[in-house]
Amino acid sequence: MGIPLASAARLAPLEGRAPTVTTVCSHSSLQIFHGARAEGLPTIGIAVGRPPRFYDAFPRGRPDRFLTVDHVSGVPALADRLREAGAVIVPHGSFVEYLGAEAFAKLEVPVFGNRAVLAWESDRRKEREWLESAGVEMPARYEEASQVDGPVIVKYYGAKGGKGFYLAKNREALADFRPTGPYVIQEYVLGTRYYVHFFYSPISDRGYRVGHGSLELLGMDRRDEANIDELYKLGAQEELLRAGIRPTFVVTGNVPVVLRESLLEKTFEVAARIVERSIELFGGMVGPFCVEGIMTEDLRFKVFEISTRIVAGTNLYISGSPYSDLVEPGLSTGRRIAQEIVRAQAQGRLSEVLS
Ligand code: AMP
């Protein structure tokens, strides 16, 4: 038996019934609903304003029914109705960001995964403490501009939606930086970005064993980021700045990638260490997470971020990925979430995957 995350009282509404997979209509929700349906679970979509019209175009991804709120902040007020419906909330990036980590953590409805992870992920300093204490290599952090000895990315606290960054080629260029709020200076890692989609199951006893459970690799993507991805076409940074053009990293889409097979081992080791440390720190990260890093030319993988829930890049693989197909044909992350709920319930272990 693993670590219980949810109390019996929280799980009481799920007794003797198929849990209803519930999420906010956005981000990766079509995939989540599609995966739940494939595993025979009912679904509820929480729509902000009204149900998105384009969902009508995707009958296999549309939820069974909708609940509507004026704003995401109205979700906690739906708690009674959601409990009555036997809901299990599946968090995704937009859901947590719009509702706020604090309000999300307090939701009085069962949530898939360990909600204690939010406190560690939503604060960049705590996230670094977690990853570094797990022995994961991260981009160097400079306390003072005078220590800088190469290209840097300056990140404002709470930089959101890909905005709030400043790039400098070297210490001299950093001298032009005029901060408008608290920030951190980080080594700008030159290499290739990979966003690696993992799934940790604390209740599985086969495969790549970590903790009491096992780690699966379900996919990988790279993000299209505007305007940085195309900025090079316009020429040198200094000139761009003089022209008032500042780099941003606004995600506009995702592209599929695969790693050289020989690099997979390193990636699994990094993810395994992150999971093992999460078990020691807060009872473990459960379900999908994404390790976001840069592979350098000397094949070091420097992790700049971890997302502790389903990421939108998994939408590439609704009918399977080059990795998940080696686990089970046609397996998406959304479907894997539904499987975990079904399996945990069948084994009487829902308290280990819900919180
Ligand atoms: P973040 O908000 O930390 O996810 O960063 C947003 C984007 O900035 C990432 O998707 C990367 O493209 C880029 N980025 C972040 N940190 C670094 C770094 N240390 N070196 C190079 N690029 C980075």
CSV table of C-alpha atoms and ligand atoms in Angstrom, one decimal:
chain,number,residue,atom,x,y,z
A,1,MET,CA,0.0,0.0,0.0
A,2,GLY,CA,1.3,3.5,-0.9
A,3,ILE,CA,0.7,6.9,0.6
A,4,PRO,CA,-2.9,7.9,1.1
A,5,LEU,CA,-3.6,11.5,-0.2
A,6,ALA,CA,-7.3,11.8,0.2
A,7,SER,CA,-9.5,11.2,3.3
A,8,ALA,CA,-12.3,8.7,3.3
A,9,ALA,CA,-14.8,11.6,3.7
A,10,ARG,CA,-13.5,13.2,0.5
A,11,LEU,CA,-13.9,10.0,-1.4
A,12,ALA,CA,-17.3,9.1,0.0
A,13,PRO,CA,-19.2,10.5,-3.0
A,14,LEU,CA,-17.4,8.1,-5.3
A,15,GLU,CA,-18.5,4.9,-3.5
A,16,GLY,CA,-20.1,2.3,-5.7
A,17,ARG,CA,-20.2,4.4,-8.9
A,18,ALA,CA,-18.1,5.3,-11.9
A,19,PRO,CA,-16.3,8.6,-11.2
A,20,THR,CA,-17.2,11.5,-13.5
A,21,VAL,CA,-14.2,13.0,-15.1
A,22,THR,CA,-14.6,16.7,-14.8
A,23,THR,CA,-12.5,19.6,-16.0
A,24,VAL,CA,-12.7,23.2,-17.3
A,25,CYS,CA,-13.3,23.4,-21.1
A,26,SER,CA,-9.9,24.6,-22.3
A,27,HIS,CA,-6.3,23.5,-22.7
A,28,SER,CA,-6.4,19.7,-23.0
A,29,SER,CA,-10.0,19.1,-22.1
A,30,LEU,CA,-11.1,17.5,-25.4
A,31,GLN,CA,-8.3,14.9,-24.9
A,32,ILE,CA,-9.3,14.4,-21.2
A,33,PHE,CA,-13.0,13.8,-22.1
A,34,HIS,CA,-12.1,11.6,-25.1
A,35,GLY,CA,-9.8,9.5,-22.9
A,36,ALA,CA,-12.5,9.2,-20.2
A,37,ARG,CA,-15.1,8.1,-22.7
A,38,ALA,CA,-12.7,5.4,-24.1
A,39,GLU,CA,-12.4,4.0,-20.5
A,40,GLY,CA,-16.2,4.1,-20.0
A,41,LEU,CA,-16.3,7.0,-17.6
A,42,PRO,CA,-18.9,9.8,-17.6
A,43,THR,CA,-17.7,13.4,-18.1
A,44,ILE,CA,-18.7,16.9,-17.2
A,45,GLY,CA,-17.2,20.0,-18.8
A,46,ILE,CA,-17.2,23.2,-16.8
A,47,ALA,CA,-17.7,26.0,-19.3
A,48,VAL,CA,-16.8,29.6,-18.6
A,49,GLY,CA,-19.5,31.9,-20.1
A,50,ARG,CA,-21.0,29.2,-22.4
A,51,PRO,CA,-19.9,25.9,-23.9
A,52,PRO,CA,-17.3,26.6,-26.6
A,53,ARG,CA,-19.1,26.4,-30.0
A,54,PHE,CA,-16.2,24.6,-31.6
A,55,TYR,CA,-16.7,21.6,-29.3
A,56,ASP,CA,-19.8,20.7,-31.4
A,57,ALA,CA,-17.3,20.0,-34.2
A,58,PHE,CA,-15.6,17.3,-32.1
A,59,PRO,CA,-18.3,14.8,-31.0
A,60,ARG,CA,-15.7,12.3,-29.6
A,61,GLY,CA,-14.1,14.9,-27.4
A,62,ARG,CA,-17.2,16.8,-26.2
A,63,PRO,CA,-18.2,16.1,-22.6
A,64,ASP,CA,-21.5,14.3,-21.8
A,65,ARG,CA,-22.8,17.5,-20.2
A,66,PHE,CA,-21.8,21.0,-19.3
A,67,LEU,CA,-22.0,23.1,-16.1
A,68,THR,CA,-21.6,26.8,-16.7
A,69,VAL,CA,-19.9,29.5,-14.6
A,70,ASP,CA,-19.4,33.2,-15.3
A,71,HIS,CA,-15.8,33.0,-14.3
A,72,VAL,CA,-13.4,30.2,-13.3
A,73,SER,CA,-13.6,31.7,-9.7
A,74,GLY,CA,-17.1,30.3,-9.7
A,75,VAL,CA,-15.9,26.7,-9.7
A,76,PRO,CA,-15.6,26.3,-5.9
A,77,ALA,CA,-19.3,27.3,-5.6
A,78,LEU,CA,-20.2,24.2,-7.7
A,79,ALA,CA,-18.7,21.9,-5.2
A,80,ASP,CA,-22.0,20.5,-3.9
A,81,ARG,CA,-23.2,19.7,-7.4
A,82,LEU,CA,-19.9,18.2,-8.4
A,83,ARG,CA,-19.9,15.9,-5.4
A,84,GLU,CA,-23.4,14.8,-6.1
A,85,ALA,CA,-22.3,14.0,-9.6
A,86,GLY,CA,-19.4,11.9,-8.3
A,87,ALA,CA,-16.9,14.2,-9.9
A,88,VAL,CA,-13.2,13.8,-10.0
A,89,ILE,CA,-11.5,17.0,-11.1
A,90,VAL,CA,-8.7,16.7,-13.6
A,91,PRO,CA,-6.4,19.8,-13.3
A,92,HIS,CA,-4.8,21.3,-16.4
A,93,GLY,CA,-2.6,24.3,-16.8
A,94,SER,CA,-5.3,26.8,-17.6
A,95,PHE,CA,-7.6,25.6,-14.9
A,96,VAL,CA,-5.0,26.1,-12.1
A,97,GLU,CA,-3.7,29.3,-13.5
A,98,TYR,CA,-7.1,31.0,-13.9
A,99,LEU,CA,-8.5,29.7,-10.6
A,100,GLY,CA,-5.2,30.3,-8.7
A,101,ALA,CA,-3.1,27.7,-6.9
A,102,GLU,CA,-4.5,28.6,-3.5
A,103,ALA,CA,-8.2,28.3,-4.4
A,104,PHE,CA,-7.5,25.2,-6.4
A,105,ALA,CA,-5.8,23.5,-3.4
A,106,LYS,CA,-8.9,24.2,-1.3
A,107,LEU,CA,-11.5,22.7,-3.7
A,108,GLU,CA,-13.9,20.5,-1.8
A,109,VAL,CA,-14.1,17.9,-4.5
A,110,PRO,CA,-11.8,15.0,-5.2
A,111,VAL,CA,-8.9,16.0,-7.5
A,112,PHE,CA,-6.8,13.7,-9.6
A,113,GLY,CA,-3.2,13.7,-8.4
A,114,ASN,CA,-1.6,15.2,-5.3
A,115,ARG,CA,-2.7,18.8,-4.8
A,116,ALA,CA,0.2,19.3,-2.3
A,117,VAL,CA,2.4,19.6,-5.4
A,118,LEU,CA,1.0,23.0,-6.2
A,119,ALA,CA,2.8,24.7,-3.4
A,120,TRP,CA,6.1,23.4,-4.7
A,121,GLU,CA,5.5,24.1,-8.4
A,122,SER,CA,3.9,27.5,-8.3
A,123,ASP,CA,6.8,29.2,-6.5
A,124,ARG,CA,10.0,29.2,-8.7
A,125,ARG,CA,12.3,29.1,-5.6
A,126,LYS,CA,10.6,26.1,-4.1
A,127,GLU,CA,10.6,24.4,-7.4
A,128,ARG,CA,14.4,24.9,-7.6
A,129,GLU,CA,14.8,23.6,-4.1
A,130,TRP,CA,12.9,20.4,-5.1
A,131,LEU,CA,14.7,19.8,-8.3
A,132,GLU,CA,18.2,20.7,-7.1
A,133,SER,CA,17.8,18.6,-4.0
A,134,ALA,CA,16.8,15.7,-6.3
A,135,GLY,CA,20.2,16.1,-8.0
A,136,VAL,CA,18.7,17.5,-11.3
A,137,GLU,CA,20.9,19.9,-13.3
A,138,MET,CA,19.2,23.3,-13.8
A,139,PRO,CA,20.4,26.5,-15.6
A,140,ALA,CA,22.8,28.4,-13.3
A,141,ARG,CA,21.3,31.1,-11.2
A,142,TYR,CA,23.2,34.4,-10.7
A,143,GLU,CA,22.7,36.4,-7.5
A,144,GLU,CA,24.4,39.4,-8.9
A,145,ALA,CA,24.7,40.9,-12.4
A,146,SER,CA,28.5,41.1,-11.8
A,147,GLN,CA,28.7,37.3,-11.7
A,148,VAL,CA,27.3,36.9,-15.2
A,149,ASP,CA,29.7,35.3,-17.7
A,150,GLY,CA,27.6,34.4,-20.7
A,151,PRO,CA,24.1,34.9,-22.1
A,152,VAL,CA,21.3,35.2,-19.6
A,153,ILE,CA,17.5,35.2,-19.4
A,154,VAL,CA,16.0,37.4,-16.7
A,155,LYS,CA,12.7,36.1,-15.4
A,156,TYR,CA,10.3,38.3,-13.4
A,157,TYR,CA,8.6,36.6,-10.5
A,158,GLY,CA,5.3,35.3,-11.7
A,159,ALA,CA,6.2,35.8,-15.4
A,160,LYS,CA,3.0,34.6,-17.0
A,161,GLY,CA,1.8,33.7,-20.5
A,162,GLY,CA,5.4,33.8,-22.0
A,163,LYS,CA,5.8,37.5,-21.1
A,164,GLY,CA,8.1,39.1,-18.5
A,165,PHE,CA,11.5,38.0,-19.8
A,166,TYR,CA,14.6,39.9,-20.7
A,167,LEU,CA,17.5,38.4,-22.7
A,168,ALA,CA,21.0,39.6,-22.6
A,169,LYS,CA,23.9,38.2,-24.6
A,170,ASN,CA,26.5,39.0,-21.9
A,171,ARG,CA,27.2,41.0,-18.8
A,172,GLU,CA,27.7,44.2,-20.8
A,173,ALA,CA,24.3,43.9,-22.5
A,174,LEU,CA,22.7,43.2,-19.1
A,175,ALA,CA,23.8,46.6,-17.9
A,176,ASP,CA,21.0,48.0,-20.1
A,177,PHE,CA,18.4,46.1,-18.1
A,178,ARG,CA,16.1,48.3,-16.1
A,179,PRO,CA,14.0,46.1,-13.8
A,180,THR,CA,10.4,46.9,-13.2
A,181,GLY,CA,9.8,44.3,-10.4
A,182,PRO,CA,11.5,41.4,-8.6
A,183,TYR,CA,13.4,39.0,-10.9
A,184,VAL,CA,15.9,36.2,-11.1
A,185,ILE,CA,18.9,36.1,-13.5
A,186,GLN,CA,19.4,32.7,-15.1
A,187,GLU,CA,22.0,31.2,-17.5
A,188,TYR,CA,20.5,31.2,-21.0
A,189,VAL,CA,21.1,27.6,-22.1
A,190,LEU,CA,22.0,27.2,-25.7
A,191,GLY,CA,20.7,23.8,-27.0
A,192,THR,CA,17.5,22.2,-28.0
A,193,ARG,CA,14.4,22.3,-26.0
A,194,TYR,CA,12.4,19.2,-25.1
A,195,TYR,CA,9.1,19.0,-23.2
A,196,VAL,CA,8.9,15.4,-22.0
A,197,HIS,CA,5.6,14.0,-21.0
A,198,PHE,CA,5.8,11.5,-18.2
A,199,PHE,CA,3.2,9.7,-16.1
A,200,TYR,CA,3.8,8.4,-12.6
A,201,SER,CA,1.5,5.7,-11.3
A,202,PRO,CA,1.9,4.9,-7.6
A,203,ILE,CA,-0.3,1.8,-8.0
A,204,SER,CA,1.4,0.1,-10.9
A,205,ASP,CA,3.8,-2.8,-10.2
A,206,ARG,CA,5.3,-3.3,-13.6
A,207,GLY,CA,7.5,-1.4,-16.1
A,208,TYR,CA,10.2,1.1,-15.0
A,209,ARG,CA,9.8,1.0,-11.2
A,210,VAL,CA,10.1,4.1,-9.1
A,211,GLY,CA,9.0,4.4,-5.5
A,212,HIS,CA,6.1,2.0,-5.0
A,213,GLY,CA,4.9,2.4,-8.5
A,214,SER,CA,6.2,3.0,-12.1
A,215,LEU,CA,7.1,5.7,-14.5
A,216,GLU,CA,5.9,5.8,-18.1
A,217,LEU,CA,7.0,8.0,-21.0
A,218,LEU,CA,3.9,9.0,-23.0
A,219,GLY,CA,5.2,11.6,-25.4
A,220,MET,CA,7.4,14.6,-26.1
A,221,ASP,CA,6.9,18.0,-27.8
A,222,ARG,CA,8.5,21.3,-28.5
A,223,ARG,CA,6.6,24.5,-28.1
A,224,ASP,CA,6.1,27.1,-30.8
A,225,GLU,CA,6.8,30.4,-29.0
A,226,ALA,CA,6.0,33.8,-30.4
A,227,ASN,CA,7.8,36.0,-31.1
A,228,ILE,CA,11.1,34.5,-30.0
A,229,ASP,CA,11.1,31.6,-32.5
A,230,GLU,CA,11.0,33.9,-35.5
A,231,LEU,CA,12.9,36.9,-34.1
A,232,TYR,CA,16.2,35.8,-35.5
A,233,LYS,CA,14.9,36.7,-39.0
A,234,LEU,CA,14.9,40.3,-38.0
A,235,GLY,CA,18.5,40.4,-36.9
A,236,ALA,CA,20.5,41.5,-33.9
A,237,GLN,CA,19.0,41.9,-30.4
A,238,GLU,CA,20.4,45.4,-29.8
A,239,GLU,CA,18.9,46.7,-33.0
A,240,LEU,CA,15.6,45.1,-32.2
A,241,LEU,CA,15.5,46.7,-28.8
A,242,ARG,CA,16.3,50.1,-30.3
A,243,ALA,CA,13.3,49.4,-32.5
A,244,GLY,CA,11.2,48.7,-29.4
A,245,ILE,CA,10.8,44.9,-30.2
A,246,ARG,CA,11.2,42.8,-27.1
A,247,PRO,CA,11.3,39.0,-27.1
A,248,THR,CA,8.4,37.1,-25.7
A,249,PHE,CA,7.7,33.4,-25.3
A,250,VAL,CA,4.0,33.2,-25.8
A,251,VAL,CA,3.1,29.6,-26.6
A,252,THR,CA,1.0,29.4,-29.8
A,253,GLY,CA,1.2,25.7,-30.6
A,254,ASN,CA,3.2,22.5,-30.2
A,255,VAL,CA,5.3,20.3,-32.6
A,256,PRO,CA,6.1,16.6,-32.1
A,257,VAL,CA,9.7,15.6,-31.4
A,258,VAL,CA,11.6,12.4,-30.5
A,259,LEU,CA,14.9,12.2,-28.7
A,260,ARG,CA,17.9,10.2,-29.8
A,261,GLU,CA,17.2,6.8,-28.3
A,262,SER,CA,20.5,6.9,-26.3
A,263,LEU,CA,19.3,10.0,-24.5
A,264,LEU,CA,16.1,8.4,-23.2
A,265,GLU,CA,18.0,6.8,-20.3
A,266,LYS,CA,19.2,10.1,-19.0
A,267,THR,CA,15.7,11.6,-19.3
A,268,PHE,CA,14.1,8.7,-17.4
A,269,GLU,CA,16.8,9.1,-14.6
A,270,VAL,CA,16.0,12.8,-14.3
A,271,ALA,CA,12.3,12.1,-14.1
A,272,ALA,CA,12.7,9.3,-11.6
A,273,ARG,CA,14.8,11.5,-9.3
A,274,ILE,CA,12.1,14.2,-9.4
A,275,VAL,CA,9.4,11.6,-8.5
A,276,GLU,CA,11.5,10.1,-5.7
A,277,ARG,CA,12.2,13.5,-4.2
A,278,SER,CA,8.6,14.4,-4.4
A,279,ILE,CA,7.7,11.4,-2.4
A,280,GLU,CA,10.1,12.5,0.4
A,281,LEU,CA,9.0,16.1,0.3
A,282,PHE,CA,5.2,16.0,0.0
A,283,GLY,CA,3.9,12.4,-0.5
A,284,GLY,CA,4.6,12.2,-4.2
A,285,MET,CA,3.6,13.6,-7.5
A,286,VAL,CA,0.9,11.4,-9.1
A,287,GLY,CA,-0.2,11.2,-12.7
A,288,PRO,CA,1.0,13.3,-15.6
A,289,PHE,CA,3.9,15.7,-15.4
A,290,CYS,CA,6.3,17.3,-17.9
A,291,VAL,CA,10.0,17.8,-17.6
A,292,GLU,CA,11.0,20.9,-19.5
A,293,GLY,CA,14.6,21.2,-20.4
A,294,ILE,CA,17.4,22.0,-22.8
A,295,MET,CA,19.7,19.4,-24.2
A,296,THR,CA,23.1,21.0,-24.8
A,297,GLU,CA,25.7,20.2,-27.4
A,298,ASP,CA,27.6,18.2,-24.9
A,299,LEU,CA,24.4,16.2,-24.2
A,300,ARG,CA,23.7,17.6,-20.7
A,301,PHE,CA,19.9,18.0,-20.0
A,302,LYS,CA,19.3,21.2,-18.1
A,303,VAL,CA,15.8,21.4,-16.6
A,304,PHE,CA,14.4,24.9,-16.5
A,305,GLU,CA,10.8,24.0,-15.4
A,306,ILE,CA,8.5,21.2,-14.4
A,307,SER,CA,4.8,21.1,-15.0
A,308,THR,CA,3.1,18.9,-12.6
A,309,ARG,CA,-0.1,18.1,-14.5
A,310,ILE,CA,-1.2,17.3,-18.1
A,311,VAL,CA,0.5,19.8,-20.5
A,312,ALA,CA,-1.1,21.0,-23.8
A,313,GLY,CA,1.7,19.4,-25.8
A,314,THR,CA,0.0,16.0,-25.1
A,315,ASN,CA,-2.8,17.1,-27.4
A,316,LEU,CA,-0.5,16.0,-30.3
A,317,TYR,CA,-1.0,12.4,-29.2
A,318,ILE,CA,-4.7,11.8,-28.8
A,319,SER,CA,-4.3,8.6,-30.8
A,320,GLY,CA,-1.0,7.6,-29.3
A,321,SER,CA,2.7,8.7,-29.6
A,322,PRO,CA,5.9,7.0,-30.7
A,323,TYR,CA,6.5,6.3,-27.0
A,324,SER,CA,3.0,5.6,-25.7
A,325,ASP,CA,2.4,3.1,-28.5
A,326,LEU,CA,5.1,1.0,-27.0
A,327,VAL,CA,3.1,1.0,-23.7
A,328,GLU,CA,-0.3,0.4,-25.3
A,329,PRO,CA,-1.5,1.2,-28.8
A,330,GLY,CA,-3.4,4.5,-29.1
A,331,LEU,CA,-2.8,5.6,-25.5
A,332,SER,CA,-3.1,9.3,-24.8
A,333,THR,CA,-2.3,11.0,-21.5
A,334,GLY,CA,-6.0,11.8,-21.1
A,335,ARG,CA,-6.9,8.1,-21.5
A,336,ARG,CA,-4.1,7.1,-19.1
A,337,ILE,CA,-5.6,9.4,-16.5
A,338,ALA,CA,-8.9,7.7,-16.9
A,339,GLN,CA,-7.3,4.3,-16.7
A,340,GLU,CA,-5.5,5.2,-13.5
A,341,ILE,CA,-8.9,6.2,-11.9
A,342,VAL,CA,-10.6,3.0,-13.1
A,343,ARG,CA,-7.7,0.8,-11.9
A,344,ALA,CA,-7.3,2.5,-8.5
A,345,GLN,CA,-11.0,2.2,-7.9
A,346,ALA,CA,-11.0,-1.5,-8.8
A,347,GLN,CA,-8.2,-2.1,-6.4
A,348,GLY,CA,-9.7,0.0,-3.6
A,349,ARG,CA,-6.8,2.4,-3.9
A,350,LEU,CA,-8.5,5.7,-5.0
A,351,SER,CA,-7.0,7.5,-1.9
A,352,GLU,CA,-3.5,7.0,-3.5
A,353,VAL,CA,-4.3,8.7,-6.8
A,354,LEU,CA,-6.8,11.3,-5.7
A,355,SER,CA,-6.5,14.1,-3.1
B,1,AMP,P1,9.5,29.3,-18.4
B,1,AMP,O1,8.4,30.4,-18.0
B,1,AMP,O2,10.5,29.1,-17.3
B,1,AMP,O3,8.8,28.0,-18.8
B,1,AMP,O4,10.2,29.8,-19.7
B,1,AMP,C1,9.5,30.2,-20.9
B,1,AMP,C2,10.3,29.8,-22.1
B,1,AMP,O5,11.6,30.5,-22.0
B,1,AMP,C3,10.7,28.4,-22.2
B,1,AMP,O6,9.7,27.6,-22.9
B,1,AMP,C4,12.0,28.4,-23.0
B,1,AMP,O7,11.8,28.6,-24.4
B,1,AMP,C5,12.6,29.7,-22.5
B,1,AMP,N1,13.6,29.5,-21.4
B,1,AMP,C6,13.3,29.4,-20.1
B,1,AMP,N2,14.4,29.3,-19.3
B,1,AMP,C7,15.5,29.2,-20.2
B,1,AMP,C8,16.9,29.1,-20.0
B,1,AMP,N3,17.4,29.0,-18.8
B,1,AMP,N4,17.7,29.1,-21.2
B,1,AMP,C9,17.1,29.2,-22.4
B,1,AMP,N5,15.8,29.3,-22.6
B,1,AMP,C10,14.9,29.3,-21.5
